[in-house]
Coordinates of C-alpha atoms and ligand atoms in Angstrom, one line a residue:
X174 CA 5.9 29.1 -33.2
X175 CA 7.8 28.9 -29.9
X176 CA 6.4 30.2 -26.6
X177 CA 8.7 32.8 -25.0
X178 CA 11.2 31.2 -22.7
X179 CA 10.7 33.7 -19.9
X180 CA 7.3 32.3 -19.0
X181 CA 8.4 28.6 -19.1
X182 CA 9.0 28.5 -15.4
X183 CA 12.0 27.1 -13.6
X184 CA 12.9 25.1 -10.5
X185 CA 13.7 27.3 -7.5
X186 CA 16.6 25.3 -6.3
X187 CA 18.9 22.4 -7.2
X188 CA 17.4 20.4 -4.3
X189 CA 13.9 21.0 -5.8
X190 CA 15.1 19.8 -9.1
X191 CA 16.7 16.6 -7.8
X192 CA 13.5 15.9 -5.8
X193 CA 11.3 16.4 -8.9
X194 CA 13.6 14.2 -11.1
X195 CA 13.9 11.5 -8.5
X196 CA 10.2 11.8 -8.0
X197 CA 9.8 11.0 -11.7
X198 CA 12.2 8.1 -11.5
X199 CA 10.8 6.6 -8.3
X200 CA 7.3 5.3 -9.2
X201 CA 5.3 2.2 -9.7
X202 CA 8.4 0.8 -11.4
X203 CA 10.2 0.8 -8.1
X204 CA 7.6 -0.4 -5.7
X205 CA 5.4 -2.6 -7.9
X206 CA 7.4 -3.8 -10.8
X207 CA 11.0 -4.1 -9.5
X208 CA 10.1 -6.3 -6.6
X209 CA 7.9 -8.6 -8.7
X210 CA 10.4 -9.0 -11.6
X211 CA 13.2 -9.6 -9.1
X212 CA 11.0 -12.2 -7.5
X213 CA 10.3 -13.9 -10.8
X214 CA 13.9 -13.8 -11.9
X215 CA 15.3 -15.4 -8.8
X216 CA 16.7 -12.5 -6.8
X217 CA 20.4 -11.6 -6.3
X218 CA 21.8 -12.3 -9.8
X219 CA 19.0 -10.3 -11.4
X220 CA 19.7 -7.4 -9.1
X221 CA 23.4 -7.5 -10.1
X222 CA 22.5 -7.4 -13.8
X223 CA 20.0 -4.6 -13.2
X224 CA 22.7 -2.6 -11.4
X225 CA 25.0 -3.1 -14.3
X226 CA 22.3 -1.9 -16.7
X227 CA 21.8 1.2 -14.6
X228 CA 25.5 1.9 -14.8
X229 CA 26.1 1.1 -18.5
X230 CA 22.9 2.3 -20.0
X231 CA 21.0 4.3 -17.4
X232 CA 23.7 6.7 -16.2
X233 CA 25.1 7.6 -19.6
X234 CA 21.6 8.3 -21.0
X235 CA 20.6 10.2 -17.9
X236 CA 23.5 12.5 -18.4
X237 CA 22.6 12.8 -22.1
X238 CA 19.0 13.7 -21.4
X239 CA 19.9 16.2 -18.7
X240 CA 22.6 18.0 -20.8
X241 CA 20.2 18.2 -23.8
X242 CA 17.6 19.9 -21.6
X243 CA 20.0 22.2 -19.8
X244 CA 21.8 23.3 -23.0
X245 CA 18.6 23.3 -25.1
X246 CA 16.5 25.2 -22.5
X247 CA 13.2 24.0 -24.1
X248 CA 10.9 20.9 -24.3
X249 CA 12.3 17.8 -25.8
X250 CA 11.7 18.7 -29.4
X251 CA 12.8 22.3 -29.1
X252 CA 16.0 21.4 -27.1
X253 CA 17.1 18.8 -29.6
X254 CA 16.3 21.1 -32.6
X255 CA 18.4 23.8 -31.1
X256 CA 21.4 21.6 -30.3
X257 CA 21.4 19.8 -33.6
X258 CA 20.8 22.8 -35.7
X259 CA 24.2 22.7 -37.4
X260 CA 23.2 19.4 -39.0
X261 CA 20.5 20.9 -41.0
X262 CA 17.8 18.6 -42.3
X263 CA 19.2 15.6 -40.5
X264 CA 19.2 17.3 -37.1
X265 CA 15.7 18.7 -37.7
X266 CA 14.2 15.4 -38.8
X267 CA 15.8 13.6 -35.9
X268 CA 14.6 16.2 -33.4
X269 CA 11.0 16.2 -34.7
X270 CA 10.8 12.4 -34.8
X271 CA 12.4 12.0 -31.3
X272 CA 10.3 14.8 -29.8
X273 CA 7.0 13.6 -31.1
X274 CA 7.9 10.0 -30.2
X275 CA 8.7 11.2 -26.6
X276 CA 5.5 13.1 -26.2
X277 CA 3.4 10.3 -27.6
X278 CA 5.2 7.8 -25.3
X279 CA 4.5 10.0 -22.2
X280 CA 0.9 10.4 -23.2
X281 CA 0.4 6.7 -23.6
X282 CA 2.3 5.6 -20.5
X283 CA 0.4 8.1 -18.3
X284 CA -3.0 6.8 -19.7
X285 CA -2.4 3.3 -18.3
X286 CA -0.1 4.2 -15.5
X287 CA -3.0 6.3 -14.0
X288 CA -5.3 3.3 -14.1
X289 CA -2.8 1.2 -12.1
X290 CA -2.1 4.1 -9.7
X291 CA -5.9 4.3 -9.3
X292 CA -5.9 0.7 -8.0
X293 CA -3.5 1.8 -5.3
X294 CA -6.0 4.5 -4.4
X295 CA -8.7 1.9 -4.2
X296 CA -6.6 -0.3 -1.9
X297 CA -5.8 2.7 0.3
X298 CA -9.5 3.4 0.8
X299 CA -10.3 -0.2 1.3
X300 CA -7.5 -0.4 4.0
X301 CA -9.0 2.6 5.7
X302 CA -12.4 1.0 5.7
X303 CA -13.9 3.8 3.6
X304 CA -14.6 1.6 0.5
X305 CA -15.8 -2.0 0.8
X306 CA -13.2 -4.6 -0.2
X307 CA -13.5 -8.3 -1.1
X308 CA -13.1 -11.3 1.2
X309 CA -9.5 -11.6 0.1
X310 CA -7.1 -9.2 -1.6
X311 CA -7.5 -11.2 -4.8
X312 CA -11.2 -10.5 -4.7
X313 CA -10.6 -6.8 -4.0
X314 CA -8.2 -6.7 -6.9
X315 CA -10.6 -8.3 -9.4
X316 CA -13.3 -6.2 -7.9
X317 CA -11.5 -3.0 -8.9
X318 CA -9.4 -4.1 -11.9
X319 CA -12.1 -6.1 -13.4
X320 CA -14.7 -3.4 -13.0
X321 CA -14.7 -0.6 -15.6
X322 CA -16.7 1.7 -13.2
X323 CA -14.2 1.4 -10.3
X324 CA -11.1 1.6 -12.4
X325 CA -12.5 4.6 -14.3
X326 CA -13.4 6.4 -11.1
X327 CA -10.0 6.0 -9.5
X328 CA -8.2 6.8 -12.8
X329 CA -10.2 10.0 -12.9
X330 CA -9.2 10.9 -9.3
X331 CA -5.5 10.2 -10.1
X332 CA -5.6 12.2 -13.3
X333 CA -7.1 15.2 -11.4
X334 CA -4.3 14.9 -8.9
X335 CA -1.7 15.0 -11.6
X336 CA -3.3 17.8 -13.7
X337 CA -3.9 19.9 -10.6
X338 CA -0.2 19.9 -9.8
X339 CA 1.1 20.4 -13.3
X340 CA -1.3 23.2 -14.1
X341 CA 0.0 25.3 -11.2
X342 CA 3.5 25.5 -12.6
X343 CA 7.1 24.2 -12.4
X344 CA 8.1 25.8 -9.1
X345 CA 4.7 26.3 -7.3
X346 CA 3.3 23.0 -8.5
X347 CA 5.8 20.3 -9.5
X348 CA 8.7 21.4 -7.2
X349 CA 6.4 22.2 -4.3
X350 CA 4.7 18.8 -4.5
X351 CA 7.9 16.7 -5.0
X352 CA 9.7 18.4 -2.2
X353 CA 7.1 17.1 0.1
X354 CA 6.2 13.8 -1.6
X355 CA 9.8 12.4 -1.8
X356 CA 10.8 12.9 1.8
X357 CA 7.4 11.5 2.9
X358 CA 8.0 8.5 0.7
X359 CA 11.4 8.0 2.1
X360 CA 10.2 8.3 5.7
X361 CA 7.4 5.7 5.0
X362 CA 9.9 3.3 3.6
X363 CA 12.3 3.7 6.5
X364 CA 9.4 3.1 8.9
X365 CA 8.4 0.0 7.0
X366 CA 12.0 -1.3 7.0
X367 CA 12.1 -0.8 10.8
X368 CA 8.8 -2.6 11.1
X369 CA 9.9 -5.6 9.1
X370 CA 13.2 -5.5 11.0
X371 CA 11.1 -6.2 14.1
X372 CA 8.5 -8.5 12.7
X373 CA 11.0 -10.7 10.9
X374 CA 12.0 -11.9 7.5
X375 CA 14.4 -9.1 6.8
X376 CA 17.5 -11.3 6.9
X377 CA 16.0 -13.8 4.4
X378 CA 14.8 -10.9 2.2
X379 CA 18.3 -9.3 2.1
X380 CA 19.8 -12.7 1.3
X381 CA 17.3 -13.1 -1.5
X382 CA 18.1 -9.7 -2.9
X383 CA 21.8 -9.7 -2.6
X384 CA 23.1 -13.2 -2.8
X385 CA 23.4 -13.9 -6.5
X386 CA 22.5 -17.3 -7.8
X387 CA 23.5 -17.2 -11.5
X388 CA 21.8 -20.5 -12.3
X389 CA 18.5 -18.6 -12.2
X390 CA 19.7 -16.0 -14.7
X391 CA 18.5 -16.4 -18.3
X392 CA 18.9 -14.3 -21.4
X393 CA 15.3 -13.2 -20.9
X394 CA 16.1 -11.9 -17.4
X395 CA 19.0 -9.8 -18.8
X396 CA 16.5 -8.2 -21.3
X397 CA 14.0 -7.6 -18.6
X398 CA 16.7 -5.9 -16.5
X399 CA 17.8 -3.7 -19.3
X400 CA 14.2 -2.7 -20.3
X401 CA 13.4 -1.9 -16.7
X402 CA 16.5 0.3 -16.3
X403 CA 14.8 2.7 -18.9
X404 CA 11.5 2.6 -17.3
X405 CA 12.6 3.1 -13.7
X406 CA 14.9 6.0 -14.5
X407 CA 12.2 7.7 -16.7
X408 CA 14.5 7.6 -19.7
X409 CA 13.7 7.4 -23.4
X410 CA 10.8 9.8 -23.4
X411 CA 12.2 13.2 -22.6
X412 CA 11.2 13.5 -18.9
X413 CA 14.8 14.3 -17.9
X414 CA 15.3 16.6 -20.9
X415 CA 12.2 18.5 -19.9
X416 CA 13.1 18.7 -16.2
X417 CA 16.7 19.5 -17.1
X418 CA 15.5 22.5 -19.1
X419 CA 14.1 24.1 -15.9
X420 CA 17.6 24.4 -14.2
X421 CA 20.2 26.8 -15.4
X422 CA 23.6 25.5 -14.4
X423 CA 25.5 23.0 -16.5
X424 CA 28.0 22.4 -13.7
X425 CA 26.0 20.0 -11.6
X426 CA 24.6 17.8 -14.3
X427 CA 26.9 14.8 -13.6
X428 CA 26.3 15.0 -9.8
X429 CA 22.6 15.4 -10.2
X430 CA 22.3 12.5 -12.6
X431 CA 24.2 10.3 -10.2
X432 CA 21.9 11.4 -7.3
X433 CA 18.8 10.7 -9.2
X434 CA 19.9 7.2 -10.3
X435 CA 21.2 6.5 -6.8
X436 CA 18.0 7.5 -5.1
X437 CA 16.0 5.5 -7.6
X438 CA 18.1 2.4 -7.0
X439 CA 18.2 2.7 -3.2
X440 CA 14.5 3.2 -3.0
X441 CA 13.8 0.2 -5.3
X442 CA 16.0 -2.0 -3.1
X443 CA 14.4 -0.7 0.1
X444 CA 11.0 -1.4 -1.3
X445 CA 12.1 -4.9 -2.4
X446 CA 13.6 -5.5 1.1
X447 CA 10.4 -4.6 2.8
X448 CA 8.2 -6.6 0.4
X449 CA 10.2 -9.8 0.5
X450 CA 10.6 -9.6 4.3
X451 CA 6.8 -9.6 4.5
X452 CA 6.6 -12.4 1.9
X453 CA 9.2 -14.6 3.7
X454 CA 8.0 -13.9 7.2
X455 CA 4.6 -15.3 6.2
X456 CA 6.0 -18.3 4.3
X457 CA 4.7 -16.9 0.9
X458 CA 6.4 -17.2 -2.5
X459 CA 8.5 -14.4 -3.9
X460 CA 7.7 -15.2 -7.6
X461 CA 4.1 -14.2 -7.5
X462 CA 4.4 -12.0 -10.6
X463 CA 2.4 -8.8 -11.2
X464 CA -0.1 -9.6 -8.5
X465 CA 2.6 -9.5 -5.8
X466 CA 1.7 -6.1 -4.5
X467 CA -2.1 -6.1 -5.1
X468 CA -2.9 -9.8 -4.5
X469 CA -0.3 -11.3 -2.3
X470 CA 0.8 -8.5 0.0
X471 CA -2.6 -7.2 1.3
X472 CA -3.5 -10.6 2.6
X473 CA -0.1 -11.0 4.3
X474 CA -0.4 -7.5 5.9
X475 CA -3.7 -8.6 7.4
X476 CA -2.0 -11.4 9.3
X477 CA 0.7 -9.1 10.8
X478 CA 0.6 -7.0 13.9
X479 CA -0.8 -3.5 13.1
X480 CA -1.7 -4.8 9.7
X481 CA -4.1 -2.0 8.9
X482 CA -1.5 0.6 9.6
X483 CA 1.1 -1.2 7.5
X484 CA -1.3 -1.5 4.6
X485 CA -2.2 2.2 4.7
X486 CA 1.4 3.2 4.9
X487 CA 2.3 0.9 2.0
X488 CA -0.5 2.1 -0.3
X489 CA 0.3 5.7 0.5
X490 CA 3.9 4.9 -0.5
X491 CA 2.7 3.5 -3.8
X492 CA 0.4 6.5 -4.4
X493 CA 3.1 9.1 -3.6
X494 CA 5.6 7.4 -5.9
X495 CA 3.1 7.1 -8.7
X496 CA 1.9 10.7 -8.3
X497 CA 5.3 12.3 -8.7
X498 CA 6.0 10.1 -11.7
X499 CA 2.6 10.9 -13.3
X500 CA 3.4 14.6 -12.9
X501 CA 6.6 14.2 -15.0
X502 CA 4.8 12.2 -17.6
X503 CA 2.2 14.9 -18.1
X504 CA 4.9 17.6 -17.9
X505 CA 6.7 16.3 -21.0
X506 CA 3.4 16.7 -23.0
X507 CA 2.6 20.1 -21.4
X508 CA 6.0 21.5 -22.0
X509 CA 5.8 20.5 -25.6
X510 CA 2.4 22.2 -26.0
X511 CA 3.6 25.3 -24.3
X512 CA 7.0 25.6 -26.0
X513 CA 6.1 24.5 -29.5
X514 CA 2.5 25.5 -29.8
X515 CA 2.6 28.5 -27.5
X516 CA -0.3 27.5 -25.4
X517 CA -0.5 28.7 -21.8
X518 CA 0.4 26.1 -19.2
X519 CA -3.0 25.7 -17.7
X520 CA -4.7 25.3 -21.0
X521 CA -2.1 22.8 -22.1
X522 CA -2.4 20.8 -18.8
X523 CA -6.2 20.7 -19.1
X524 CA -6.2 19.7 -22.8
X525 CA -3.5 17.1 -22.5
X526 CA -5.0 15.8 -19.2
X527 CA -8.4 15.4 -20.8
X528 CA -7.0 13.6 -23.8
X529 CA -4.9 11.3 -21.6
X530 CA -7.9 10.7 -19.3
X531 CA -10.0 9.6 -22.3
X532 CA -7.3 7.2 -23.5
X533 CA -7.0 5.9 -20.0
X534 CA -10.7 5.0 -20.0
X535 CA -10.0 2.6 -22.8
X536 CA -7.2 1.1 -20.7
X537 CA -9.6 0.9 -17.7
X538 CA -11.9 -1.3 -19.8
X539 CA -10.9 -5.0 -19.4
X540 CA -7.8 -3.9 -17.6
X541 CA -7.0 -7.4 -16.3
X542 CA -7.2 -9.2 -19.6
X543 CA -3.9 -10.2 -21.3
X544 CA -5.0 -8.6 -24.6
X545 CA -6.7 -5.5 -23.2
X546 CA -5.7 -2.0 -24.0
X547 CA -3.8 -1.6 -20.8
X548 CA -1.6 -4.7 -21.5
X549 CA -1.0 -3.6 -25.1
X550 CA -0.1 -0.1 -24.1
X551 CA 2.3 -1.3 -21.4
X552 CA 3.9 -3.7 -23.8
X553 CA 4.3 -1.3 -26.8
X554 CA 5.6 1.6 -24.7
X555 CA 8.0 -0.2 -22.4
X556 CA 9.3 -2.8 -25.0
X557 CA 9.6 -0.6 -28.0
X558 CA 8.9 3.1 -27.6
X559 CA 11.1 3.8 -24.5
X560 CA 14.1 1.9 -25.9
X561 CA 13.5 3.5 -29.3
X562 CA 13.4 7.0 -27.8
X563 CA 16.4 6.2 -25.7
X564 CA 18.3 5.0 -28.8
X565 CA 17.5 8.2 -30.7
X566 CA 18.5 10.5 -27.8
X567 CA 21.8 8.5 -27.4
X568 CA 22.6 8.9 -31.1
X569 CA 21.7 12.6 -31.1
X570 CA 23.7 13.3 -27.9
X571 CA 26.6 11.2 -28.9
X572 CA 26.9 12.1 -32.6
X573 CA 25.1 15.3 -33.4
X574 CA 25.8 17.6 -30.4
X575 CA 28.9 19.8 -30.5
X576 CA 31.8 18.8 -28.4
X577 CA 31.2 21.8 -26.2
X578 CA 27.5 21.0 -25.6
X579 CA 28.3 17.4 -25.1
X580 CA 30.9 17.8 -22.5
X581 CA 29.6 20.9 -20.8
X582 CA 28.6 19.0 -17.6
X583 CA 32.1 17.5 -17.1
X584 CA 33.9 20.8 -17.4
X585 CA 33.8 21.7 -13.7
X586 CA 35.2 18.3 -12.7
X587 CA 38.8 19.1 -13.6
X588 CA 41.1 16.4 -14.9
X589 CA 38.7 13.7 -13.8
X590 CA 36.0 15.5 -15.8
X591 CA 38.0 15.1 -19.0
X592 CA 38.5 11.4 -18.4
X593 CA 34.9 10.9 -17.5
X594 CA 33.9 12.8 -20.6
X595 CA 35.8 10.4 -22.8
X596 CA 34.4 7.4 -21.0
X597 CA 30.9 8.8 -21.4
X598 CA 31.5 9.6 -25.1
X599 CA 32.4 6.0 -25.8
X600 CA 29.5 4.7 -23.8
X601 CA 26.9 6.9 -25.4
X602 CA 28.2 6.5 -28.9
X603 CA 28.7 2.8 -29.0
X604 CA 27.8 0.8 -25.9
X605 CA 24.5 2.3 -25.0
X606 CA 23.1 2.2 -28.5
X607 CA 24.4 -1.3 -29.1
X608 CA 22.8 -2.6 -25.9
X609 CA 19.5 -0.9 -26.6
X610 CA 19.5 -2.3 -30.2
X611 CA 20.1 -5.7 -28.7
X612 CA 17.1 -5.4 -26.5
X613 CA 14.8 -4.2 -29.3
X614 CA 16.0 -6.9 -31.7
X615 CA 15.6 -9.5 -29.1
X616 CA 12.1 -8.3 -28.2
X617 CA 11.2 -8.4 -31.9
X618 CA 12.4 -12.0 -32.0
X619 CA 15.2 -11.2 -34.4
X620 CA 18.0 -12.1 -32.0
X621 CA 17.4 -15.0 -29.7
X622 CA 18.6 -14.5 -26.2
X623 CA 16.1 -16.8 -24.5
X624 CA 18.8 -19.2 -23.5
X625 CA 17.9 -21.7 -20.8
X626 CA 20.0 -21.6 -17.6
X627 CA 23.7 -22.3 -18.2
X628 CA 24.8 -25.5 -19.9
X629 CA 26.3 -27.0 -16.7
X630 CA 22.8 -27.3 -15.5
X631 CA 21.9 -29.3 -18.6
X632 CA 25.0 -31.4 -18.0
X633 CA 24.0 -32.0 -14.4
X634 CA 20.5 -32.8 -15.4
X635 CA 21.7 -35.3 -18.0
X636 CA 24.0 -36.9 -15.5
X637 CA 21.2 -37.2 -13.0
X638 CA 18.9 -38.7 -15.6
X639 CA 21.4 -41.5 -16.4
X640 CA 20.3 -44.9 -15.3
Ligands
PFF888 N1 10.1 5.9 -13.6 C1 8.7 5.7 -13.4 C2 8.6 4.4 -12.6 O1 9.6 3.8 -12.3 O2 7.5 4.1 -12.2 C3 7.9 5.5 -14.7 C4 8.1 6.6 -15.6 C5 7.9 8.0 -15.3 C6 8.6 6.4 -16.9 C7 8.1 9.0 -16.1 C8 8.9 7.4 -17.8 C9 8.7 8.7 -17.4 F1 8.9 9.6 -18.2

């Protein structure tokens, strides 16, 4: 049974939609993950590869998801089913599988995402002096991450924040919140950039981010960049399909998609610039790994002028980013319950929120261990489920949609639109699926891309080792 579309809700403006979609994209992925994987993978060359992945895989898929949502006008399952109807059983099966995979992925990602976002809440309150922290940031981090009680508490708070917004509705809840969170987030980042511009390290940071050193690039880093392109743009689990279904016009799909990807990329680079400036100005190491934001940075802040203020600003930034992303993760599940099962939004938000909260409790337990639920969920969702979902959406959009549905968003762009439409069709039919398959096969160990740095290095090393 499908819920009536009239009570689905809709964004009030194009701006509201772009803020919500960019809010989904800009999250922990930008402020926590992008900087640390860039640090681990040597900087500039990795950034270049990442930008190429955004262009070759991210943008085509972004358009595919948005157009499926706008033409389908329903949750991810309903939209796909409507648009692939003429393919009968094949379209139906693909829609069901992709839809349920997307909802499951959103469910699982939010359950652990909320635990990590909860740690940011903990650090915010420690920075404000409201909650006692450890002697060092590392101690504070193990104090919260290693404690089921603390992790569960903050996870609960974060889930309430997310459910509270989604339950209110698309315009009054999601759009209202994102129209405030995104500009605030941007303002904080600009302030922090100005701050590091004064306190030092910005030049070195920009060099690190933008001067490519291809010797540091490995097959693994290419895979990492491609995988991250999905995660950071919220692709492969129907978030953009769902948000796209709340806006009427097809005309602006291309422009909106470019804006969302651009905002996401610019904000990730800005966050990276700030973080590495702090790291370099204090003589720390950029390759600190996942602990960069929670273990390395807080101690560095403490040694800087106005350190408390900077720490508060930084963790607020992290929380705002995570909040607007968490909202979109829940919305995928809620829209499905509403559109497919006919449940009222508030009931769907409460039920899904509760179930995700319960799963998150499992993730909060032993959250810092390598084989804990959190690590496993992170691994399974980002390595396999997101790329798998992305592959299915690409195949559905490229091969099963009618030409009219497929190219609807390019129609208003005139001659250029027609050219872009053909380029997009080639990308979404062949290039995007091939690249995604490559990632999945490599992650499964079927294709080996884990090459060491280029052969000339080996040659040089061999020369050096000669007697
Ligand atoms: N894009 C978010 C980030 O970079 O943190 C994570 C995310 C949100 C992934 C929503 C998927 C999604 F549907």
